[in-house]
Amino acid sequence: MLCLGTMAFAQQIALSGKVTDKDGQPIPQVTIRETANPKNGTFSNHNGAFSLNINSNKISVSMMGFESQVITIGNNHKITIKMIDNSADMDEVVVVGYAKQKKITNTGAISSITGKELRQSPAASIQNSLAGRLPGLFQQQTSGQPGKDAANIYIRGISSYTTNPNRPLVIVDDVEFQYDQLNQIDPNEVESISILKDASTTAIYGIKGANGVIVITTRRGKEGPAVITFRTEAGLQMPTILRKSLGSYESLLLLKEQAINAKQDPNVAFPGLVSDEALEHFRLGDDPFRYPNVNWYDEVMKKSAVQLRNNIDINGGTKSLRYFISAGSIYQNGILKDVDRKEDFDNNYYLKRYNIRSNIDLDVNKNLSLKLDLSTRFSEINEPNLPDPMAGGALPFWRRISSGLLGPWVYPVRNADGSYGGKKAGSLNPVGALEYGGYKRSYSNDLNINLSADQKLGFITEGLSIKGVIAYTNKSQFRREMTRGRFPVYSIIPETGVLDPVYPELLRIEPLVRGSGDYDAPFRRLNLQAILNYGRQFGDHNVYGLVLSNRTSDIDGARAPGNFQGYAGRVGYNFKSRYLIEFNAGYNGSDRFKAKNRFGLFPAVSAGWNISEEPFFKKNIRVINYLKFRGSYGTVGSDEIIANRYLYEEVYNVANNGYYFGETPTGQPRVTPGTLGNDDVRWEKEHKMNIGLDMKLFDSKLEVTADYFDNLRYDILSARETVPLYSGLDLPPVNKGRVSNKGFELELNHRNQINDHFQYFIRANASFARNKILFRDEPDGVAANLKKTGRPVGQLFGYISEGFYYDEADIANSPKVLGKTLLPGDLKYKDVNGDGVIDGNDVAPIGNPEIPEITYGFSAGFSYRDFDFSFLLQGAGRSSVSSNTLLQIGNVNGIPSAIHLKRWTPETRDVAEYPRLGGVSFDASTFWLRPADYIRLKNVELGYHLPKSLSKRLRLMDVRFYANGLNLFTLNKLKIYDVDPEVKRGTTQAYENYPQMKIVNFGVQVTF
């Protein structure tokens, strides 16, 4: 026994050493275990040092953020372990529907991004952080309002011409979220985001997959001691562009000229403003009360507004219990000035949001694991509720201060006695409205619970497991509104200088009145899933599969529940990761449709060939390390329905006081027929075809991904336009429309490490998607050049401009224009049908659609020792905006600006850029079209890590200081029109929304 004990003692190894990063800096809290006996382990200390007695010759080393290693111990029992950063691991695994797949064996069209990259952007919404980073993702951000600034996103462009059905499905940890929940997710909670684009990846979602799928995976706990990370940021928001008007003097000269050209008396059109005496006062600025020159943007807007963000998370756990706990907050203030007021409330724009998440993983035993995810969000969004009693109702605030109703000459901010300036039948003073106006405030609470259990069934057969999921969502919202209708304002009579009350009957300031704010009925969603998984390797053969049952019930207040029931399956096979094939199918339905049309089958097949795994390829082609061809084809659907939920039911309308009865007539409710029912209504469908390749070259330093897609959406729910209105029928939509959508995508990635201190990356992506309406129900009498069939979705129509009429002879020798009296300087239009007359039959398709057909992004960066730097350029092309309404003056639409100084006159006829003032040139035409193409410096970040030696002395794992920016500058061709290239297109909408913002942000991240 003594001899045996001595031998055992002799076999034990007293191991010691140090753990460092690639730069040789020590790494504390690294887990070191004996491979043969995982219970025998230790952690490296703050110097990276460790010691461990082992009875075998292998150890396992692991730490969050680094690759795990198994090290064989030789004769040297004092070792140094260098950890390798695993930040690129997500590039080798892709997240698909209800599973993860190795990138080498994936046959679908998927693009992904890590949460670490998302967190480089200071944007408050995830949609805005994604712009330019992923091929196939099209976006348009039309507003910068805090809490409402999320971009509209589309996967591979537009495939339907109806409202909203182009929105992608959002999946978070395998559970469906509502689309409007996406911008509420804190980027600090995100591990990765994948967009699923073809049939093979979306068919498993059946009638919800036609518009593509956004799959978000949240962060989970890692085995090891608790790691606490605190991150705090402070930034400034500033408008990317604001409308710039001319001063009062120049503006009124142009308006006077316009009135004269229109054969009007300018002193009648603009009384007291355009006489020689008045213009001289405007020019000199010697009487600012009677002859004001007000820049309303400067009066109501600050130069910048603050944005604050804070996050703290705890990550760690044991081998059997792991946790990730996160809490975050963001505050975005509005750009309006803080004015003194007697009431104690805030009517500026702002967003306050608080996010909390807890993800727990518990391994009950070697076969059973449980997950419990809790997340909640509390948000408060505020905006002004400003009165404007002018005829026709109140304009949106941003439209109000840029409209022709509120030029710099209209009235002063305050009169000489301190009262607010105003004008009868005019827009209410915006500065006064900020003082006396109220607010609209919405509070929303969002709770999500996700409980899942995964049981391995190895006792039946190896590789088999079953998973059950119960997910619950509860959303509630409360709104509060306060405002007052008017407050006293006074206009100055120019001739006398006397103040005249605009509202003489208003003797005091009206009280604040509570608006229609109330509680929304809570929205609840219960999702139940059962998933049977199988995956097994038989020598060179790999087989995997999935069977899913999925049921979702939505309860919105007291409305009837909305139910979705689905079954799905996936079967895949590969041989030596060389020959790949996969089948996916969804069989599901929705109670939105009648029983005979409720369920449908949505199958897809995909295949791939890793030609680089062929022996002949490996032997003869060295420059290409990896080359895979893949393709897919299948059918998916969309059950998005706008308007009546149950289109197969006939609608009846109830009107109060419809009929009167009795000796004293009393109104009684009446019931009238409404929209007819459609017994055959069903979901929209889409055939998707995709061909792609994945390639790595030059020792995998260059990655190339290319895809071509051809999608056909059919059975689009459309209104029956061939039935005339005089029929008196209110018809339901029918499944008649067809749209083709084709395009391609290209993504390039280059990453290289020069030495232990310097590494860099370069990425580029480009996407093109063009759609075409193949059929749309249109009246038979519509001229061919006015039909929407055969055109892109959102096609603009107008006249084709041929410049300005040069002189009277030019007018006489040109086709006659019906209904207009022309003069030189008016726009000349092309006679499209050649009948010698310009009328509605000469209107033709012009320009490009509202949603860009091309999007692209280019990013690059490097790290050198403790410094890192990266930037992202993002752009879009082949999109148009029409400015014919935006650039009108002398009415409610617009105010004079720099472009109007370049108007046509007899002296400038050869160089003019704008028609003569007072003319008849504002029909939609190619003259007013401008390309909305742009390129932005979307994101820049510069970071610095404190040296490890200093962090160690502070007893910290890591400290990083950084500065980043969003939308720092934009190149486009719309500068003179003072609109952002992503504005909402059409009429005056470009000036209605809160301006889009650029952000300069500073932060620090500390890891304990």
Coordinates of N, CA and C in Angstrom, one line a residue, residues 335-398:
I335 N -35.2 68.8 -29.7 CA -34.4 69.9 -30.2 C -35.1 71.3 -30.0
L336 N -36.3 71.3 -29.4 CA -37.0 72.5 -29.2 C -36.4 73.3 -28.0
K337 N -36.5 74.6 -28.0 CA -35.9 75.4 -27.0 C -36.8 75.3 -25.7
D338 N -36.1 75.4 -24.6 CA -36.8 75.4 -23.3 C -37.3 76.8 -23.0
V339 N -38.6 77.1 -23.1 CA -39.1 78.5 -22.8 C -39.6 78.5 -21.4
D340 N -39.6 79.7 -20.9 CA -40.2 79.9 -19.5 C -41.7 79.8 -19.6
R341 N -42.3 79.1 -18.6 CA -43.7 78.9 -18.6 C -44.1 78.8 -17.1
K342 N -45.4 79.2 -16.9 CA -45.9 79.2 -15.5 C -46.3 77.7 -15.1
E343 N -46.8 77.0 -16.1 CA -47.2 75.6 -15.8 C -46.0 74.7 -15.7
D344 N -46.1 73.7 -14.8 CA -44.9 72.8 -14.6 C -45.1 71.6 -15.4
F345 N -44.8 71.6 -16.7 CA -44.8 70.4 -17.5 C -43.8 70.6 -18.6
D346 N -43.4 69.5 -19.3 CA -42.5 69.5 -20.4 C -43.2 69.2 -21.7
N347 N -43.2 70.1 -22.6 CA -43.8 69.8 -23.9 C -42.8 69.8 -25.0
N348 N -41.6 69.5 -24.7 CA -40.5 69.2 -25.7 C -40.7 67.8 -26.1
Y349 N -40.0 67.5 -27.2 CA -39.9 66.1 -27.6 C -38.9 65.4 -26.7
Y350 N -39.2 64.1 -26.3 CA -38.2 63.3 -25.6 C -38.6 61.9 -25.6
L351 N -37.6 61.0 -25.4 CA -37.8 59.6 -25.2 C -37.0 59.2 -23.9
K352 N -37.8 58.5 -23.0 CA -37.2 57.8 -21.9 C -37.5 56.3 -22.0
R353 N -36.5 55.5 -22.0 CA -36.7 54.0 -22.2 C -35.8 53.3 -21.2
Y354 N -36.4 52.3 -20.6 CA -35.6 51.4 -19.6 C -35.8 50.0 -20.1
N355 N -34.7 49.3 -20.2 CA -34.7 47.9 -20.6 C -34.1 47.0 -19.6
I356 N -34.8 45.9 -19.3 CA -34.2 44.9 -18.3 C -34.4 43.5 -18.9
R357 N -33.3 42.7 -18.8 CA -33.3 41.4 -19.3 C -32.6 40.4 -18.3
S358 N -33.2 39.3 -18.2 CA -32.5 38.2 -17.4 C -32.7 36.9 -18.2
N359 N -31.5 36.3 -18.7 CA -31.5 35.1 -19.4 C -30.8 34.0 -18.5
I360 N -31.5 33.0 -18.1 CA -31.0 32.0 -17.2 C -31.0 30.6 -17.9
D361 N -29.8 29.9 -17.9 CA -29.7 28.6 -18.4 C -29.3 27.6 -17.3
L362 N -30.1 26.6 -17.2 CA -29.9 25.6 -16.1 C -29.9 24.2 -16.7
D363 N -28.7 23.5 -16.5 CA -28.6 22.1 -16.9 C -29.0 21.3 -15.7
V364 N -30.2 20.8 -15.7 CA -30.7 20.0 -14.6 C -29.9 18.7 -14.4
N365 N -29.6 18.0 -15.5 CA -28.7 16.9 -15.6 C -28.1 16.9 -17.0
K366 N -27.4 15.8 -17.3 CA -26.7 15.8 -18.6 C -27.7 15.7 -19.8
N367 N -29.0 15.4 -19.5 CA -29.9 15.3 -20.6 C -31.0 16.4 -20.7
L368 N -31.2 17.1 -19.5 CA -32.3 18.0 -19.5 C -31.7 19.4 -19.2
S369 N -32.1 20.4 -20.0 CA -31.7 21.8 -19.8 C -32.9 22.7 -19.9
L370 N -32.9 23.7 -19.0 CA -34.0 24.7 -19.0 C -33.5 26.1 -19.3
K371 N -34.3 26.9 -19.9 CA -34.0 28.3 -20.1 C -35.2 29.1 -19.6
L372 N -34.9 30.2 -18.9 CA -35.9 31.1 -18.6 C -35.4 32.5 -18.9
D373 N -36.1 33.2 -19.9 CA -35.8 34.5 -20.3 C -36.9 35.5 -19.9
L374 N -36.5 36.5 -19.2 CA -37.5 37.6 -18.8 C -36.9 38.9 -19.4
S375 N -37.8 39.6 -20.1 CA -37.4 40.9 -20.6 C -38.5 41.9 -20.4
T376 N -38.2 43.1 -20.1 CA -39.3 44.1 -20.0 C -38.7 45.4 -20.4
R377 N -39.6 46.3 -20.9 CA -39.3 47.6 -21.4 C -40.3 48.6 -20.9
F378 N -39.9 49.7 -20.4 CA -40.8 50.8 -20.1 C -40.3 52.0 -20.9
S379 N -41.2 52.6 -21.6 CA -40.9 53.8 -22.4 C -41.9 54.9 -22.2
E380 N -41.4 56.1 -22.3 CA -42.2 57.3 -22.3 C -41.8 58.2 -23.4
I381 N -42.7 58.5 -24.3 CA -42.5 59.3 -25.4 C -43.3 60.6 -25.3
N382 N -42.7 61.7 -25.5 CA -43.4 63.0 -25.3 C -43.2 63.8 -26.6
E383 N -44.2 64.6 -26.9 CA -44.2 65.6 -28.0 C -45.1 66.7 -27.7
P384 N -44.9 67.9 -28.3 CA -45.7 69.0 -28.1 C -47.1 68.8 -28.7
N385 N -48.1 69.3 -28.0 CA -49.5 69.3 -28.5 C -49.9 70.8 -28.6
L386 N -49.5 71.4 -29.7 CA -49.6 72.8 -29.9 C -50.8 73.2 -30.7
P387 N -51.5 74.2 -30.2 CA -52.8 74.6 -30.9 C -52.5 75.4 -32.1
D388 N -53.4 75.4 -33.0 CA -53.3 76.3 -34.2 C -54.7 76.4 -34.8
P389 N -55.5 77.5 -34.3 CA -56.9 77.6 -34.7 C -57.1 78.1 -36.1
M390 N -56.1 78.1 -37.0 CA -56.3 78.7 -38.3 C -57.3 77.8 -39.1
A391 N -57.9 78.4 -40.1 CA -58.9 77.7 -40.9 C -58.3 76.5 -41.5
G392 N -59.0 75.4 -41.5 CA -58.4 74.2 -42.0 C -57.7 73.3 -41.0
G393 N -57.6 73.8 -39.7 CA -57.0 73.0 -38.7 C -55.5 73.2 -38.6
A394 N -54.9 72.6 -37.6 CA -53.5 72.8 -37.2 C -52.6 72.0 -38.2
L395 N -51.6 72.6 -38.6 CA -50.5 71.9 -39.4 C -49.6 71.2 -38.4
P396 N -48.9 70.1 -38.8 CA -47.8 69.6 -38.0 C -46.8 70.6 -37.7
F397 N -46.2 70.6 -36.5 CA -45.4 71.7 -36.1 C -44.2 72.0 -37.0
W398 N -43.5 71.0 -37.5 CA -42.4 71.3 -38.4 C -42.9 71.8 -39.8

